Each structure stands twice: as structure tokens, then as C-alpha cells.
Amino acid sequence: FVFAIFYLWRAKPTWRFLLLGALIAAIGVVLRTLASGQVKKNQELTMSGPYAYVRNPLYLGSVIIAIGFAVAARDLWVAMAVLAMFALIYVPVIRGEETFLRKQFPGAYDDYARRVPSLLPRTLLFRQMRDGFSRELYWQHREYNALLGAAAMLAVLAAKILWLHR
């Protein structure tokens, strides 16, 4: 919440940058959607869909969404805060999850980790992103909250533009 207040205070959106940021954020929302429709947490090692390209597509999606909002804000301090938050929050969480997955899926996770990068894909040619997607898993994981949150934030930025240009 502190970051949201900082973000809204610092943001200097324009319609052009809001649209560009929204397009970037939409890519992240789609990636999170596809990933959440694949993963069966703590039951099996998911290696299909986006997980065939990166081990952490949900976090990558979140980073892309954050980049989109940093672009929409048009503020260097917001961009630096986003990078700092990623380093302070996501990096330790990813490491902790990898430790858990190595214990949960001995051997299999190490093989998977050798083949698939953690966060940045080796290719942008994604052929099997939707393979095995489950709408039920998407709803179970309540991933629609990422879409609703992004839409709400875009609406607030649009309201700020309108308010500043009255």
C-alpha cells in the first residue's frame, strides 16, 4: 500500500504512455493467466505451457505487469522502486521455492532446472503456451485478481490524467 501511494503520487501518465503501459501489462496478465491454468501446486512438477520456457512464469508475468505500470507512470523513481522491490521480494521468494521444489521433486526438479531458465526465456517463439491449460485451475488460483487489479490501476491512472487536465 505504501508503494501504491508512492506510485500514484509520482506517476505522470499521459494517454500515450498509459496505452503503451497497458499493452505491456496485458502481456504479463496473459502470461500469468496461461501459467495459472497449468500449475497444480505441490501435486506435480509443472513443465508444460509457459513452464516449458521459464520455471517462474507467474513471477515473470508480474514483472512484465510492473514494467507496464512503470512505463505508464513515466517516472524514473517509480522504475527504480519497481526494480528494487523485485530484487528484495521476488529473488528470495524464487530461491525459497526452488529449495522447496528440489525437496518435493528430487532429481526431477534438478533435470528441469538444467533445461529451463528461471525467469528469462531463451526464445520468444512460444509454440505450446496453451497446451494443457485448465480454466478450472485458473479460477481455483483466483488469477482473475491480476486482471482486475491491473484494470483498476489503469482506471486510476486514467482518472489522474483526466483530473490533471481539467
mmCIF file of C-alpha atoms in Angstrom:
data_model
loop_
_atom_site.group_PDB
_atom_site.id
_atom_site.type_symbol
_atom_site.label_atom_id
_atom_site.label_comp_id
_atom_site.label_asym_id
_atom_site.label_seq_id
_atom_site.Cartn_x
_atom_site.Cartn_y
_atom_site.Cartn_z
ATOM 1 C CA PHE A 1 0.000 0.000 0.000
ATOM 2 C CA VAL A 2 2.909 2.334 0.708
ATOM 3 C CA PHE A 3 4.241 1.660 -2.782
ATOM 4 C CA ALA A 4 0.795 2.302 -4.298
ATOM 5 C CA ILE A 5 0.643 5.701 -2.618
ATOM 6 C CA PHE A 6 4.195 6.478 -3.768
ATOM 7 C CA TYR A 7 3.324 5.283 -7.276
ATOM 8 C CA LEU A 8 0.193 7.412 -7.574
ATOM 9 C CA TRP A 9 1.974 10.446 -6.144
ATOM 10 C CA ARG A 10 4.912 10.143 -8.567
ATOM 11 C CA ALA A 11 3.005 8.988 -11.679
ATOM 12 C CA LYS A 12 2.812 11.469 -14.539
ATOM 13 C CA PRO A 13 0.742 9.470 -17.024
ATOM 14 C CA THR A 14 -0.237 10.615 -20.483
ATOM 15 C CA TRP A 15 -2.687 8.822 -22.741
ATOM 16 C CA ARG A 16 0.134 7.585 -24.997
ATOM 17 C CA PHE A 17 2.192 6.148 -22.133
ATOM 18 C CA LEU A 18 -0.911 4.774 -20.412
ATOM 19 C CA LEU A 19 -1.780 2.857 -23.591
ATOM 20 C CA LEU A 20 1.791 1.608 -24.044
ATOM 21 C CA GLY A 21 1.996 0.582 -20.382
ATOM 22 C CA ALA A 22 -1.389 -1.135 -20.623
ATOM 23 C CA LEU A 23 -0.228 -3.158 -23.634
ATOM 24 C CA ILE A 24 2.922 -4.242 -21.815
ATOM 25 C CA ALA A 25 0.955 -5.080 -18.660
ATOM 26 C CA ALA A 26 -1.556 -7.061 -20.752
ATOM 27 C CA ILE A 27 1.271 -9.359 -21.889
ATOM 28 C CA GLY A 28 2.091 -10.028 -18.248
ATOM 29 C CA VAL A 29 -1.567 -10.671 -17.386
ATOM 30 C CA VAL A 30 -1.880 -13.146 -20.275
ATOM 31 C CA LEU A 31 1.311 -14.916 -19.194
ATOM 32 C CA ARG A 32 0.041 -15.170 -15.602
ATOM 33 C CA THR A 33 -3.304 -16.451 -16.894
ATOM 34 C CA LEU A 34 -1.689 -19.168 -19.002
ATOM 35 C CA ALA A 35 0.666 -20.171 -16.179
ATOM 36 C CA SER A 36 -2.045 -20.350 -13.525
ATOM 37 C CA GLY A 37 -4.090 -22.616 -15.775
ATOM 38 C CA GLN A 38 -1.213 -25.119 -15.826
ATOM 39 C CA VAL A 39 0.148 -25.377 -12.315
ATOM 40 C CA LYS A 40 -1.026 -27.969 -9.808
ATOM 41 C CA LYS A 41 0.712 -26.617 -6.735
ATOM 42 C CA ASN A 42 2.523 -29.167 -4.570
ATOM 43 C CA GLN A 43 0.991 -32.053 -6.570
ATOM 44 C CA GLU A 44 3.182 -32.285 -9.646
ATOM 45 C CA LEU A 45 6.124 -30.548 -11.249
ATOM 46 C CA THR A 46 4.547 -28.431 -13.969
ATOM 47 C CA MET A 47 6.644 -28.360 -17.138
ATOM 48 C CA SER A 48 4.023 -27.581 -19.791
ATOM 49 C CA GLY A 49 2.653 -24.352 -21.218
ATOM 50 C CA PRO A 50 4.691 -21.344 -20.072
ATOM 51 C CA TYR A 51 6.591 -23.633 -17.683
ATOM 52 C CA ALA A 52 8.222 -25.212 -20.754
ATOM 53 C CA TYR A 53 10.008 -21.883 -21.334
ATOM 54 C CA VAL A 54 10.646 -20.491 -17.840
ATOM 55 C CA ARG A 55 10.416 -22.036 -14.385
ATOM 56 C CA ASN A 56 8.734 -18.966 -12.922
ATOM 57 C CA PRO A 57 6.211 -17.651 -15.459
ATOM 58 C CA LEU A 58 3.909 -16.249 -12.769
ATOM 59 C CA TYR A 59 6.728 -14.064 -11.450
ATOM 60 C CA LEU A 60 7.822 -13.146 -14.966
ATOM 61 C CA GLY A 61 4.235 -12.109 -15.667
ATOM 62 C CA SER A 62 4.240 -9.967 -12.534
ATOM 63 C CA VAL A 63 7.499 -8.330 -13.581
ATOM 64 C CA ILE A 64 6.087 -7.570 -17.041
ATOM 65 C CA ILE A 65 2.964 -6.082 -15.450
ATOM 66 C CA ALA A 66 5.159 -3.941 -13.180
ATOM 67 C CA ILE A 67 7.213 -2.774 -16.171
ATOM 68 C CA GLY A 68 3.984 -1.818 -17.918
ATOM 69 C CA PHE A 69 2.913 0.266 -14.948
ATOM 70 C CA ALA A 70 6.356 1.843 -14.664
ATOM 71 C CA VAL A 71 6.091 2.871 -18.324
ATOM 72 C CA ALA A 72 2.579 4.237 -17.728
ATOM 73 C CA ALA A 73 3.839 6.254 -14.743
ATOM 74 C CA ARG A 74 6.639 7.925 -16.730
ATOM 75 C CA ASP A 75 8.780 8.340 -13.637
ATOM 76 C CA LEU A 76 12.367 7.207 -13.084
ATOM 77 C CA TRP A 77 11.877 6.870 -9.304
ATOM 78 C CA VAL A 78 8.923 4.537 -9.859
ATOM 79 C CA ALA A 79 11.003 2.426 -12.256
ATOM 80 C CA MET A 80 13.854 2.210 -9.745
ATOM 81 C CA ALA A 81 11.434 1.310 -6.945
ATOM 82 C CA VAL A 82 9.967 -1.470 -9.106
ATOM 83 C CA LEU A 83 13.454 -2.882 -9.706
ATOM 84 C CA ALA A 84 14.311 -2.653 -6.005
ATOM 85 C CA MET A 85 11.063 -4.356 -4.997
ATOM 86 C CA PHE A 86 11.732 -7.167 -7.453
ATOM 87 C CA ALA A 87 15.227 -7.690 -6.090
ATOM 88 C CA LEU A 88 14.098 -7.553 -2.463
ATOM 89 C CA ILE A 89 10.899 -9.592 -2.774
ATOM 90 C CA TYR A 90 10.922 -11.908 -5.775
ATOM 91 C CA VAL A 91 14.549 -13.055 -5.805
ATOM 92 C CA PRO A 92 14.399 -14.518 -2.246
ATOM 93 C CA VAL A 93 10.928 -15.986 -2.877
ATOM 94 C CA ILE A 94 12.122 -17.697 -6.075
ATOM 95 C CA ARG A 95 15.135 -19.136 -4.244
ATOM 96 C CA GLY A 96 12.926 -20.419 -1.428
ATOM 97 C CA GLU A 97 10.501 -22.028 -3.858
ATOM 98 C CA GLU A 98 13.342 -23.693 -5.740
ATOM 99 C CA THR A 99 14.629 -25.174 -2.479
ATOM 100 C CA PHE A 100 11.124 -26.463 -1.721
ATOM 101 C CA LEU A 101 10.696 -27.930 -5.226
ATOM 102 C CA ARG A 102 14.062 -29.690 -5.064
ATOM 103 C CA LYS A 103 12.891 -31.421 -1.886
ATOM 104 C CA GLN A 104 9.377 -32.078 -3.205
ATOM 105 C CA PHE A 105 10.564 -33.472 -6.557
ATOM 106 C CA PRO A 106 14.095 -34.832 -6.014
ATOM 107 C CA GLY A 107 16.055 -35.324 -9.211
ATOM 108 C CA ALA A 108 13.187 -34.256 -11.481
ATOM 109 C CA TYR A 109 13.454 -30.615 -10.483
ATOM 110 C CA ASP A 110 17.233 -30.549 -10.992
ATOM 111 C CA ASP A 111 16.791 -32.003 -14.510
ATOM 112 C CA TYR A 112 14.070 -29.440 -15.243
ATOM 113 C CA ALA A 113 16.217 -26.585 -13.861
ATOM 114 C CA ARG A 114 19.113 -27.590 -16.135
ATOM 115 C CA ARG A 115 16.867 -27.448 -19.218
ATOM 116 C CA VAL A 116 14.647 -24.441 -18.450
ATOM 117 C CA PRO A 117 15.819 -20.981 -17.331
ATOM 118 C CA SER A 118 14.436 -19.474 -14.154
ATOM 119 C CA LEU A 119 12.951 -16.199 -15.341
ATOM 120 C CA LEU A 120 14.050 -15.129 -18.819
ATOM 121 C CA PRO A 121 13.132 -17.462 -21.688
ATOM 122 C CA ARG A 122 15.753 -18.461 -24.233
ATOM 123 C CA THR A 123 13.303 -17.874 -27.060
ATOM 124 C CA LEU A 124 10.319 -15.701 -27.793
ATOM 125 C CA LEU A 125 8.852 -18.323 -30.130
ATOM 126 C CA PHE A 126 6.253 -19.804 -27.812
ATOM 127 C CA ARG A 127 4.570 -22.698 -29.566
ATOM 128 C CA GLN A 128 2.959 -24.574 -26.710
ATOM 129 C CA MET A 129 1.901 -21.871 -24.263
ATOM 130 C CA ARG A 130 -1.713 -23.070 -24.074
ATOM 131 C CA ASP A 131 -1.044 -26.828 -24.125
ATOM 132 C CA GLY A 132 -2.813 -28.339 -21.131
ATOM 133 C CA PHE A 133 -4.427 -25.055 -19.990
ATOM 134 C CA SER A 134 -7.227 -25.592 -17.474
ATOM 135 C CA ARG A 135 -9.892 -22.957 -16.884
ATOM 136 C CA GLU A 136 -10.711 -24.680 -13.614
ATOM 137 C CA LEU A 137 -7.151 -24.203 -12.337
ATOM 138 C CA TYR A 138 -7.237 -20.571 -13.456
ATOM 139 C CA TRP A 139 -10.369 -19.951 -11.368
ATOM 140 C CA GLN A 140 -9.106 -22.082 -8.475
ATOM 141 C CA HIS A 141 -5.928 -19.998 -8.266
ATOM 142 C CA ARG A 142 -8.065 -16.815 -8.497
ATOM 143 C CA GLU A 143 -5.747 -15.432 -11.137
ATOM 144 C CA TYR A 144 -8.536 -13.141 -12.350
ATOM 145 C CA ASN A 145 -7.396 -10.877 -9.488
ATOM 146 C CA ALA A 146 -4.317 -9.917 -11.554
ATOM 147 C CA LEU A 147 -6.594 -8.787 -14.375
ATOM 148 C CA LEU A 148 -8.925 -6.912 -12.018
ATOM 149 C CA GLY A 149 -6.014 -5.252 -10.218
ATOM 150 C CA ALA A 150 -4.379 -4.176 -13.474
ATOM 151 C CA ALA A 151 -7.685 -2.815 -14.791
ATOM 152 C CA ALA A 152 -8.300 -0.908 -11.552
ATOM 153 C CA MET A 153 -4.829 0.621 -11.609
ATOM 154 C CA LEU A 154 -5.228 1.639 -15.252
ATOM 155 C CA ALA A 155 -8.553 3.250 -14.366
ATOM 156 C CA VAL A 156 -6.912 5.211 -11.539
ATOM 157 C CA LEU A 157 -4.161 6.395 -13.888
ATOM 158 C CA ALA A 158 -6.772 7.428 -16.466
ATOM 159 C CA ALA A 159 -8.630 9.324 -13.738
ATOM 160 C CA LYS A 160 -5.367 11.059 -12.799
ATOM 161 C CA ILE A 161 -4.855 12.132 -16.405
ATOM 162 C CA LEU A 162 -8.394 13.493 -16.552
ATOM 163 C CA TRP A 163 -8.009 15.238 -13.199
ATOM 164 C CA LEU A 164 -4.697 16.847 -14.144
ATOM 165 C CA HIS A 165 -6.057 18.110 -17.476
ATOM 166 C CA ARG A 166 -9.288 19.701 -16.264
#
